[in-house]
Amino acid sequence: MAEGWQDRLVEFTNFETVFEKNLSESATRTKFAAHSEQGKDVVNRVRTIMENIYETTVEEKDAAVRCRRLSQAHLEEVRARLMKTTQAVDEMLHASLARVEAQVASALNAEIRRLSELVDSYSRPFHPDPALIHVYKRELNTHVERELGRKLTEACSSDILNEVARCEQLMMNKHAAIVSEEACKNRILQLVDPTAFTPEFHLDCRSRCFLFYFQYHWTQSDGIPSSLVNSSILPRSSLTVDLFPSLMSRSAVSTVIVFGIMFKAVGWRVLAVACGIYGGLYLYERLSWTNKAKEAAFKRQYVDFASHKLRLIVDLTSTNARHQAKRELHLAHKKLSTEVENFSDTLVEEVKQLDSDINRLDFITTEARKLKNRANNLGNILNKFHETFILNPWDESN
């Protein structure tokens, strides 16, 4: 080999080392510097996006929490007001139903007091034959039942309808005040139709007056007018005189004995006057006991009997009217309460949706914070790479 080749080899080796270093620095600076800057830009943008997402999500979460708190408070308020309204409505209905019951009882008692006028208005021809009396009684029962029900309906229906309509309107106003949505308010105010209710009155006169039997005022078996039997014309000073009506129904021998006793007890003048009065009353009642009188007696007895029977059902009829109004009002109350409960269920669903949104926002907040931290870590790594391999030149010893 030529002389000095070792020195030239060392120089060439140094040249290769310097050349390699220069090429590496140049390649690193020209190639990786741009990528490093792009990486840092991407990391900065990602970090900025994650910070914006995090801040926005935190704000939305706080707003959702506040909204959820308000919705929960609104829900509790609606439930509390519904409970108070239910109690107030129950008290109002109790007082209203008591007025309905008292009104029907008063009207029915008034009609019972005027029952004689109603019976007198029945104009079917009367005949004392038992078979015809049975038909007459049956048709009279039907007439009284129909007319009494009609009069009771005329006397009470409008007032009961007004009372029911007033209660339903108050209930609608109270329930509409609970909800906050206008659409729900309008539905509640139009939910109940007060004109749909019609009270009905059933007075079963045919079965209650079925046992009525006409008792003739003229005692046909013994020919003694009842007016004389029940009169106080005869003296009551002795036991014998008090027994006079019962003794008159015995045989002729007993009659003679009675007359003898009476003759000795009161004298012939008093006895003659009594016999004259008796004969006059007997003749008067015998002549006046026409079909017209029998019809008047029948109707008078019927009025007494029917009045007694109808007074027994005053409480039943008024209670029945109360139950009809109660059923209508409770049905309306149930509809209104259901509508408010539907609104309450809407608030419950709203609270559940807000809970779901809060959980989702909390998850997004956590993930955004994690991604932001990762972006910070990646940015630190890129900065360290840039400082190590881009900005600082390589050590000559390397």
Short mmCIF file of C-alpha atoms in Angstrom, two decimals:
data_model
loop_
_atom_site.label_atom_id
_atom_site.label_comp_id
_atom_site.label_asym_id
_atom_site.label_seq_id
_atom_site.Cartn_x
_atom_site.Cartn_y
_atom_site.Cartn_z
CA MET A 1 0.00 0.00 0.00
CA ALA A 2 1.01 3.58 -0.55
CA GLU A 3 2.50 5.43 2.25
CA GLY A 4 0.06 7.36 4.44
CA TRP A 5 -2.96 5.24 3.69
CA GLN A 6 -3.83 4.91 7.35
CA ASP A 7 -4.12 8.65 7.73
CA ARG A 8 -6.27 8.85 4.67
CA LEU A 9 -8.43 5.99 6.05
CA VAL A 10 -8.95 7.88 9.28
CA GLU A 11 -9.83 11.03 7.38
CA PHE A 12 -12.25 9.11 5.19
CA THR A 13 -13.85 7.50 8.24
CA ASN A 14 -14.25 10.90 9.87
CA PHE A 15 -15.68 12.20 6.64
CA GLU A 16 -18.25 9.39 6.56
CA THR A 17 -19.18 10.06 10.16
CA VAL A 18 -19.63 13.78 9.60
CA PHE A 19 -21.42 13.15 6.35
CA GLU A 20 -23.77 10.64 8.01
CA LYS A 21 -24.44 13.08 10.82
CA ASN A 22 -25.18 15.89 8.43
CA LEU A 23 -27.46 13.67 6.39
CA SER A 24 -29.29 12.48 9.53
CA GLU A 25 -29.75 15.99 10.86
CA SER A 26 -30.88 17.23 7.50
CA ALA A 27 -33.28 14.33 7.02
CA THR A 28 -34.63 14.69 10.54
CA ARG A 29 -35.09 18.43 10.21
CA THR A 30 -36.57 18.28 6.73
CA LYS A 31 -38.77 15.25 7.20
CA PHE A 32 -39.66 14.83 10.89
CA ALA A 33 -39.80 18.51 11.73
CA ALA A 34 -42.80 19.03 9.46
CA HIS A 35 -44.50 15.91 10.82
CA SER A 36 -43.75 17.00 14.35
CA GLU A 37 -45.26 20.41 13.73
CA GLN A 38 -48.30 18.85 12.10
CA GLY A 39 -48.64 16.47 15.03
CA LYS A 40 -48.45 19.32 17.50
CA ASP A 41 -51.06 21.25 15.51
CA VAL A 42 -53.36 18.24 15.48
CA VAL A 43 -52.82 17.70 19.18
CA ASN A 44 -53.51 21.36 19.91
CA ARG A 45 -56.71 21.28 17.85
CA VAL A 46 -57.84 18.07 19.53
CA ARG A 47 -57.05 19.51 22.94
CA THR A 48 -58.96 22.68 22.09
CA ILE A 49 -61.94 20.65 20.83
CA MET A 50 -61.90 18.48 23.94
CA GLU A 51 -61.69 21.54 26.15
CA ASN A 52 -64.65 23.12 24.35
CA ILE A 53 -66.60 19.88 24.55
CA TYR A 54 -65.76 19.53 28.21
CA GLU A 55 -66.76 23.09 29.07
CA THR A 56 -69.95 22.93 26.99
CA THR A 57 -70.88 19.57 28.45
CA VAL A 58 -70.30 20.80 31.98
CA GLU A 59 -72.56 23.80 31.32
CA GLU A 60 -75.24 21.60 29.78
CA LYS A 61 -74.98 19.17 32.67
CA ASP A 62 -75.39 21.98 35.19
CA ALA A 63 -78.40 23.27 33.24
CA ALA A 64 -79.88 19.76 33.09
CA VAL A 65 -79.39 19.34 36.84
CA ARG A 66 -81.15 22.65 37.49
CA CYS A 67 -83.95 21.72 35.09
CA ARG A 68 -84.27 18.32 36.71
CA ARG A 69 -84.50 19.94 40.14
CA LEU A 70 -87.23 22.29 38.91
CA SER A 71 -89.14 19.45 37.23
CA GLN A 72 -88.95 17.34 40.38
CA ALA A 73 -90.20 20.26 42.46
CA HIS A 74 -93.00 20.85 39.95
CA LEU A 75 -93.93 17.16 40.08
CA GLU A 76 -94.09 17.17 43.87
CA GLU A 77 -96.15 20.36 43.80
CA VAL A 78 -98.61 18.84 41.31
CA ARG A 79 -99.01 15.73 43.46
CA ALA A 80 -99.49 17.77 46.64
CA ARG A 81 -102.04 20.09 45.00
CA LEU A 82 -103.88 17.10 43.52
CA MET A 83 -104.14 15.56 46.99
CA LYS A 84 -105.43 18.82 48.49
CA THR A 85 -107.86 19.26 45.60
CA THR A 86 -109.15 15.72 46.11
CA GLN A 87 -109.80 16.43 49.78
CA ALA A 88 -111.53 19.73 48.98
CA VAL A 89 -113.63 18.07 46.27
CA ASP A 90 -114.68 15.29 48.65
CA GLU A 91 -115.87 17.86 51.20
CA MET A 92 -117.67 19.84 48.51
CA LEU A 93 -119.37 16.73 47.12
CA HIS A 94 -120.48 15.64 50.59
CA ALA A 95 -122.19 18.99 51.18
CA SER A 96 -123.65 19.08 47.67
CA LEU A 97 -125.05 15.55 47.89
CA ALA A 98 -126.59 16.36 51.27
CA ARG A 99 -128.38 19.31 49.63
CA VAL A 100 -129.61 17.08 46.80
CA GLU A 101 -130.92 14.51 49.26
CA ALA A 102 -132.68 17.13 51.39
CA GLN A 103 -134.19 18.77 48.32
CA VAL A 104 -135.62 15.52 46.97
CA ALA A 105 -136.99 14.57 50.39
CA SER A 106 -138.63 17.99 50.78
CA ALA A 107 -140.13 17.86 47.28
CA LEU A 108 -141.47 14.34 47.77
CA ASN A 109 -143.01 15.23 51.14
CA ALA A 110 -144.66 18.24 49.52
CA GLU A 111 -146.08 16.04 46.76
CA ILE A 112 -147.33 13.53 49.33
CA ARG A 113 -149.16 16.34 51.13
CA ARG A 114 -150.80 17.21 47.80
CA LEU A 115 -151.55 13.57 47.01
CA SER A 116 -155.31 14.09 47.45
CA GLU A 117 -155.30 16.58 44.57
CA LEU A 118 -153.47 14.08 42.40
CA VAL A 119 -155.90 11.28 43.28
CA ASP A 120 -158.90 13.54 42.70
CA SER A 121 -157.59 14.30 39.21
CA TYR A 122 -158.06 10.64 38.29
CA SER A 123 -161.37 10.57 36.41
CA ARG A 124 -162.00 6.93 35.51
CA PRO A 125 -165.61 5.86 36.23
CA PHE A 126 -165.95 4.15 39.60
CA HIS A 127 -168.07 1.07 40.31
CA PRO A 128 -168.27 -0.73 43.66
CA ASP A 129 -168.03 -4.18 42.11
CA PRO A 130 -164.94 -5.92 43.61
CA ALA A 131 -163.54 -6.96 40.22
CA LEU A 132 -163.94 -3.45 38.83
CA ILE A 133 -162.52 -1.96 42.02
CA HIS A 134 -159.41 -4.10 41.53
CA VAL A 135 -158.96 -2.72 38.00
CA TYR A 136 -159.72 0.79 39.24
CA LYS A 137 -157.09 0.44 41.99
CA ARG A 138 -154.45 -0.91 39.59
CA GLU A 139 -154.95 1.92 37.12
CA LEU A 140 -155.04 4.46 39.94
CA ASN A 141 -151.69 3.13 41.18
CA THR A 142 -150.25 3.53 37.69
CA HIS A 143 -151.66 7.05 37.43
CA VAL A 144 -150.27 8.09 40.82
CA GLU A 145 -146.87 6.56 40.09
CA ARG A 146 -146.60 8.25 36.70
CA GLU A 147 -147.84 11.67 37.78
CA LEU A 148 -145.95 11.67 41.07
CA GLY A 149 -142.73 10.78 39.25
CA ARG A 150 -143.37 13.51 36.69
CA LYS A 151 -144.09 16.14 39.34
CA LEU A 152 -141.05 15.10 41.34
CA THR A 153 -138.90 15.30 38.21
CA GLU A 154 -140.25 18.77 37.41
CA ALA A 155 -139.65 19.93 40.97
CA CYS A 156 -136.12 18.54 41.40
CA SER A 157 -134.47 17.87 38.04
CA SER A 158 -133.46 21.43 37.22
CA ASP A 159 -132.11 22.09 40.72
CA ILE A 160 -130.20 18.80 40.78
CA LEU A 161 -128.77 19.49 37.33
CA ASN A 162 -127.71 22.97 38.42
CA GLU A 163 -126.09 21.56 41.55
CA VAL A 164 -124.25 18.86 39.59
CA ALA A 165 -123.18 21.36 36.91
CA ARG A 166 -121.92 23.78 39.57
CA CYS A 167 -119.87 21.06 41.27
CA GLU A 168 -118.45 19.80 37.98
CA GLN A 169 -117.48 23.32 36.93
CA LEU A 170 -115.75 23.91 40.26
CA MET A 171 -113.94 20.59 39.93
CA MET A 172 -112.79 21.43 36.40
CA ASN A 173 -111.50 24.84 37.53
CA LYS A 174 -109.67 23.34 40.51
CA HIS A 175 -108.01 20.62 38.42
CA ALA A 176 -107.18 22.99 35.57
CA ALA A 177 -105.36 25.25 38.05
CA ILE A 178 -103.01 22.38 38.93
CA VAL A 179 -101.50 21.84 35.47
CA SER A 180 -99.26 24.33 33.71
CA GLU A 181 -99.72 23.39 30.05
CA GLU A 182 -102.42 25.32 28.22
CA ALA A 183 -103.34 22.33 26.07
CA CYS A 184 -103.90 20.22 29.17
CA LYS A 185 -105.92 23.03 30.79
CA ASN A 186 -108.18 23.21 27.74
CA ARG A 187 -108.69 19.44 27.75
CA ILE A 188 -109.66 19.50 31.43
CA LEU A 189 -112.07 22.41 30.96
CA GLN A 190 -113.79 20.53 28.11
CA LEU A 191 -113.59 17.04 29.60
CA VAL A 192 -116.95 16.93 31.43
CA ASP A 193 -120.35 17.70 29.91
CA PRO A 194 -122.74 18.75 32.72
CA THR A 195 -125.79 18.45 30.45
CA ALA A 196 -125.26 14.71 29.95
CA PHE A 197 -126.66 13.87 33.41
CA THR A 198 -130.39 13.29 33.85
CA PRO A 199 -131.75 12.24 37.26
CA GLU A 200 -134.41 9.52 37.32
CA PHE A 201 -137.08 8.93 39.95
CA HIS A 202 -138.83 5.57 40.32
CA LEU A 203 -141.74 5.44 42.76
CA ASP A 204 -143.07 1.91 42.82
CA CYS A 205 -146.62 2.77 43.88
CA ARG A 206 -148.11 -0.32 42.24
CA SER A 207 -146.30 -2.76 44.50
CA ARG A 208 -146.43 -0.60 47.62
CA CYS A 209 -150.15 0.14 47.32
CA PHE A 210 -151.06 -3.33 46.08
CA LEU A 211 -152.34 -4.38 49.52
CA PHE A 212 -154.80 -1.51 49.74
CA TYR A 213 -158.40 -2.70 50.27
CA PHE A 214 -161.43 -0.47 50.16
CA GLN A 215 -163.43 -0.59 53.40
CA TYR A 216 -167.02 0.56 53.00
CA HIS A 217 -168.17 3.18 55.43
CA TRP A 218 -171.59 1.50 55.31
CA THR A 219 -171.60 -1.70 57.38
CA GLN A 220 -173.71 -3.89 55.12
CA SER A 221 -173.76 -6.92 57.41
CA ASP A 222 -175.75 -5.31 60.15
CA GLY A 223 -177.12 -2.14 58.54
CA ILE A 224 -175.48 0.18 61.08
CA PRO A 225 -173.98 3.41 59.74
CA SER A 226 -170.39 3.85 60.83
CA SER A 227 -170.98 7.49 61.65
CA LEU A 228 -173.32 6.43 64.42
CA VAL A 229 -171.02 3.70 65.64
CA ASN A 230 -168.13 6.16 65.96
CA SER A 231 -170.21 9.13 67.14
CA SER A 232 -170.38 10.50 70.64
CA ILE A 233 -174.08 11.39 70.55
CA LEU A 234 -175.11 8.74 73.05
CA PRO A 235 -174.38 9.34 76.74
CA ARG A 236 -171.19 7.83 78.11
CA SER A 237 -172.19 8.03 81.76
CA SER A 238 -172.78 4.32 82.19
CA LEU A 239 -171.10 1.11 81.15
CA THR A 240 -174.29 -0.10 79.48
CA VAL A 241 -174.43 2.91 77.19
CA ASP A 242 -170.78 2.43 76.23
CA LEU A 243 -171.57 -1.11 75.17
CA PHE A 244 -174.49 0.00 72.97
CA PRO A 245 -172.76 -0.28 69.55
CA SER A 246 -171.59 -3.82 70.20
CA LEU A 247 -174.97 -4.91 71.50
CA MET A 248 -176.75 -3.62 68.37
CA SER A 249 -175.21 -6.39 66.28
CA ARG A 250 -176.82 -9.26 68.23
CA SER A 251 -180.07 -11.04 67.74
CA ALA A 252 -183.52 -9.56 68.17
CA VAL A 253 -183.84 -10.99 71.68
CA SER A 254 -180.63 -9.32 72.68
CA THR A 255 -181.91 -6.11 71.11
CA VAL A 256 -185.08 -6.24 73.21
CA ILE A 257 -183.05 -6.85 76.34
CA VAL A 258 -180.79 -3.94 75.49
CA PHE A 259 -183.77 -1.67 74.93
CA GLY A 260 -185.19 -2.73 78.28
CA ILE A 261 -181.94 -2.01 80.04
CA MET A 262 -181.63 1.31 78.26
CA PHE A 263 -185.22 2.16 79.12
CA LYS A 264 -184.57 1.58 82.80
CA ALA A 265 -181.19 3.32 82.69
CA VAL A 266 -181.97 6.55 80.83
CA GLY A 267 -185.74 6.68 80.47
CA TRP A 268 -188.00 6.48 77.48
CA ARG A 269 -187.48 10.08 76.37
CA VAL A 270 -183.73 9.76 75.99
CA LEU A 271 -184.20 6.39 74.36
CA ALA A 272 -186.72 7.82 71.91
CA VAL A 273 -184.38 10.70 71.06
CA ALA A 274 -181.50 8.29 70.52
CA CYS A 275 -183.63 6.06 68.32
CA GLY A 276 -184.77 9.07 66.33
CA ILE A 277 -181.24 10.30 65.84
CA TYR A 278 -180.11 6.83 64.88
CA GLY A 279 -182.96 6.44 62.41
CA GLY A 280 -182.28 9.84 60.88
CA LEU A 281 -178.58 9.14 60.47
CA TYR A 282 -179.35 5.69 59.13
CA LEU A 283 -181.72 7.12 56.53
CA TYR A 284 -179.32 9.96 55.65
CA GLU A 285 -176.34 7.68 55.11
CA ARG A 286 -178.45 5.17 53.27
CA LEU A 287 -179.66 7.80 50.84
CA SER A 288 -176.27 9.53 50.49
CA TRP A 289 -174.28 6.31 50.00
CA THR A 290 -174.12 6.65 46.20
CA ASN A 291 -171.33 5.63 43.80
CA LYS A 292 -170.01 9.17 44.01
CA ALA A 293 -169.80 8.93 47.79
CA LYS A 294 -168.21 5.51 47.53
CA GLU A 295 -165.64 6.87 45.08
CA ALA A 296 -164.87 9.78 47.42
CA ALA A 297 -164.51 7.36 50.33
CA PHE A 298 -162.31 5.08 48.23
CA LYS A 299 -160.03 7.95 47.23
CA ARG A 300 -159.90 9.26 50.78
CA GLN A 301 -158.90 5.87 52.13
CA TYR A 302 -156.45 5.42 49.26
CA VAL A 303 -154.83 8.79 49.99
CA ASP A 304 -154.39 7.86 53.66
CA PHE A 305 -152.95 4.45 52.80
CA ALA A 306 -150.71 5.68 49.95
CA SER A 307 -149.47 8.66 51.98
CA HIS A 308 -148.38 6.32 54.75
CA LYS A 309 -146.64 3.98 52.31
CA LEU A 310 -144.98 6.79 50.35
CA ARG A 311 -143.62 8.40 53.50
CA LEU A 312 -141.79 5.15 54.12
CA ILE A 313 -139.85 5.55 50.85
CA VAL A 314 -138.97 9.23 51.20
CA ASP A 315 -135.54 8.35 52.57
CA LEU A 316 -135.10 5.64 49.95
CA THR A 317 -136.00 7.97 47.07
CA SER A 318 -133.83 10.82 48.31
CA THR A 319 -130.94 8.41 48.88
CA ASN A 320 -131.40 7.04 45.37
CA ALA A 321 -131.20 10.57 43.94
CA ARG A 322 -128.12 11.18 46.06
CA HIS A 323 -126.48 8.03 44.67
CA GLN A 324 -127.25 9.09 41.09
CA ALA A 325 -125.68 12.50 41.62
CA LYS A 326 -122.80 10.90 43.53
CA ARG A 327 -122.12 8.46 40.70
CA GLU A 328 -122.10 11.27 38.13
CA LEU A 329 -119.86 13.54 40.22
CA HIS A 330 -117.44 10.76 41.14
CA LEU A 331 -117.18 9.76 37.49
CA ALA A 332 -116.38 13.36 36.55
CA HIS A 333 -113.87 13.59 39.41
CA LYS A 334 -112.21 10.38 38.26
CA LYS A 335 -111.86 11.70 34.70
CA LEU A 336 -110.37 14.98 35.89
CA SER A 337 -107.99 13.24 38.31
CA THR A 338 -106.90 10.88 35.53
CA GLU A 339 -106.10 13.83 33.28
CA VAL A 340 -104.01 15.47 36.01
CA GLU A 341 -102.29 12.15 36.71
CA ASN A 342 -101.45 11.89 33.00
CA PHE A 343 -99.85 15.31 33.24
CA SER A 344 -98.00 14.10 36.34
CA ASP A 345 -96.81 11.04 34.40
CA THR A 346 -95.51 13.41 31.73
CA LEU A 347 -93.47 15.19 34.39
CA VAL A 348 -92.19 11.83 35.63
CA GLU A 349 -91.06 10.92 32.11
CA GLU A 350 -89.46 14.33 31.80
CA VAL A 351 -87.51 13.76 35.02
CA LYS A 352 -86.42 10.32 33.80
CA GLN A 353 -85.30 11.81 30.48
CA LEU A 354 -83.34 14.49 32.33
CA ASP A 355 -81.70 11.81 34.48
CA SER A 356 -80.71 9.97 31.31
CA ASP A 357 -79.37 13.19 29.78
CA ILE A 358 -77.40 13.97 32.92
CA ASN A 359 -75.84 10.50 32.90
CA ARG A 360 -74.96 10.82 29.21
CA LEU A 361 -73.49 14.30 29.73
CA ASP A 362 -71.52 13.02 32.70
CA PHE A 363 -70.13 10.23 30.51
CA ILE A 364 -69.26 12.73 27.76
CA THR A 365 -67.58 15.00 30.32
CA THR A 366 -65.48 12.14 31.64
CA GLU A 367 -64.45 11.00 28.16
CA ALA A 368 -63.66 14.56 27.05
CA ARG A 369 -61.47 15.04 30.11
CA LYS A 370 -59.66 11.78 29.36
CA LEU A 371 -59.11 12.71 25.71
CA LYS A 372 -57.91 16.16 26.72
CA ASN A 373 -55.40 14.59 29.11
CA ARG A 374 -54.25 12.21 26.39
CA ALA A 375 -53.83 15.14 24.02
CA ASN A 376 -51.74 16.92 26.64
CA ASN A 377 -49.57 13.83 27.10
CA LEU A 378 -49.16 13.44 23.35
CA GLY A 379 -48.28 17.12 23.05
CA ASN A 380 -45.63 16.74 25.73
CA ILE A 381 -44.17 13.75 23.89
CA LEU A 382 -44.06 15.68 20.61
CA ASN A 383 -42.45 18.67 22.31
CA LYS A 384 -39.82 16.44 23.85
CA PHE A 385 -39.20 14.79 20.46
CA HIS A 386 -38.91 18.20 18.83
CA GLU A 387 -36.47 19.45 21.42
CA THR A 388 -34.43 16.27 21.31
CA PHE A 389 -34.25 15.54 17.63
CA ILE A 390 -35.10 18.78 15.86
CA LEU A 391 -33.83 21.74 17.83
CA ASN A 392 -30.69 20.32 19.49
CA PRO A 393 -27.86 19.26 17.14
CA TRP A 394 -26.34 15.89 17.63
CA ASP A 395 -23.47 15.54 19.95
CA GLU A 396 -20.17 15.41 18.07
CA SER A 397 -19.21 12.42 20.06
CA ASN A 398 -22.09 10.44 18.55
#
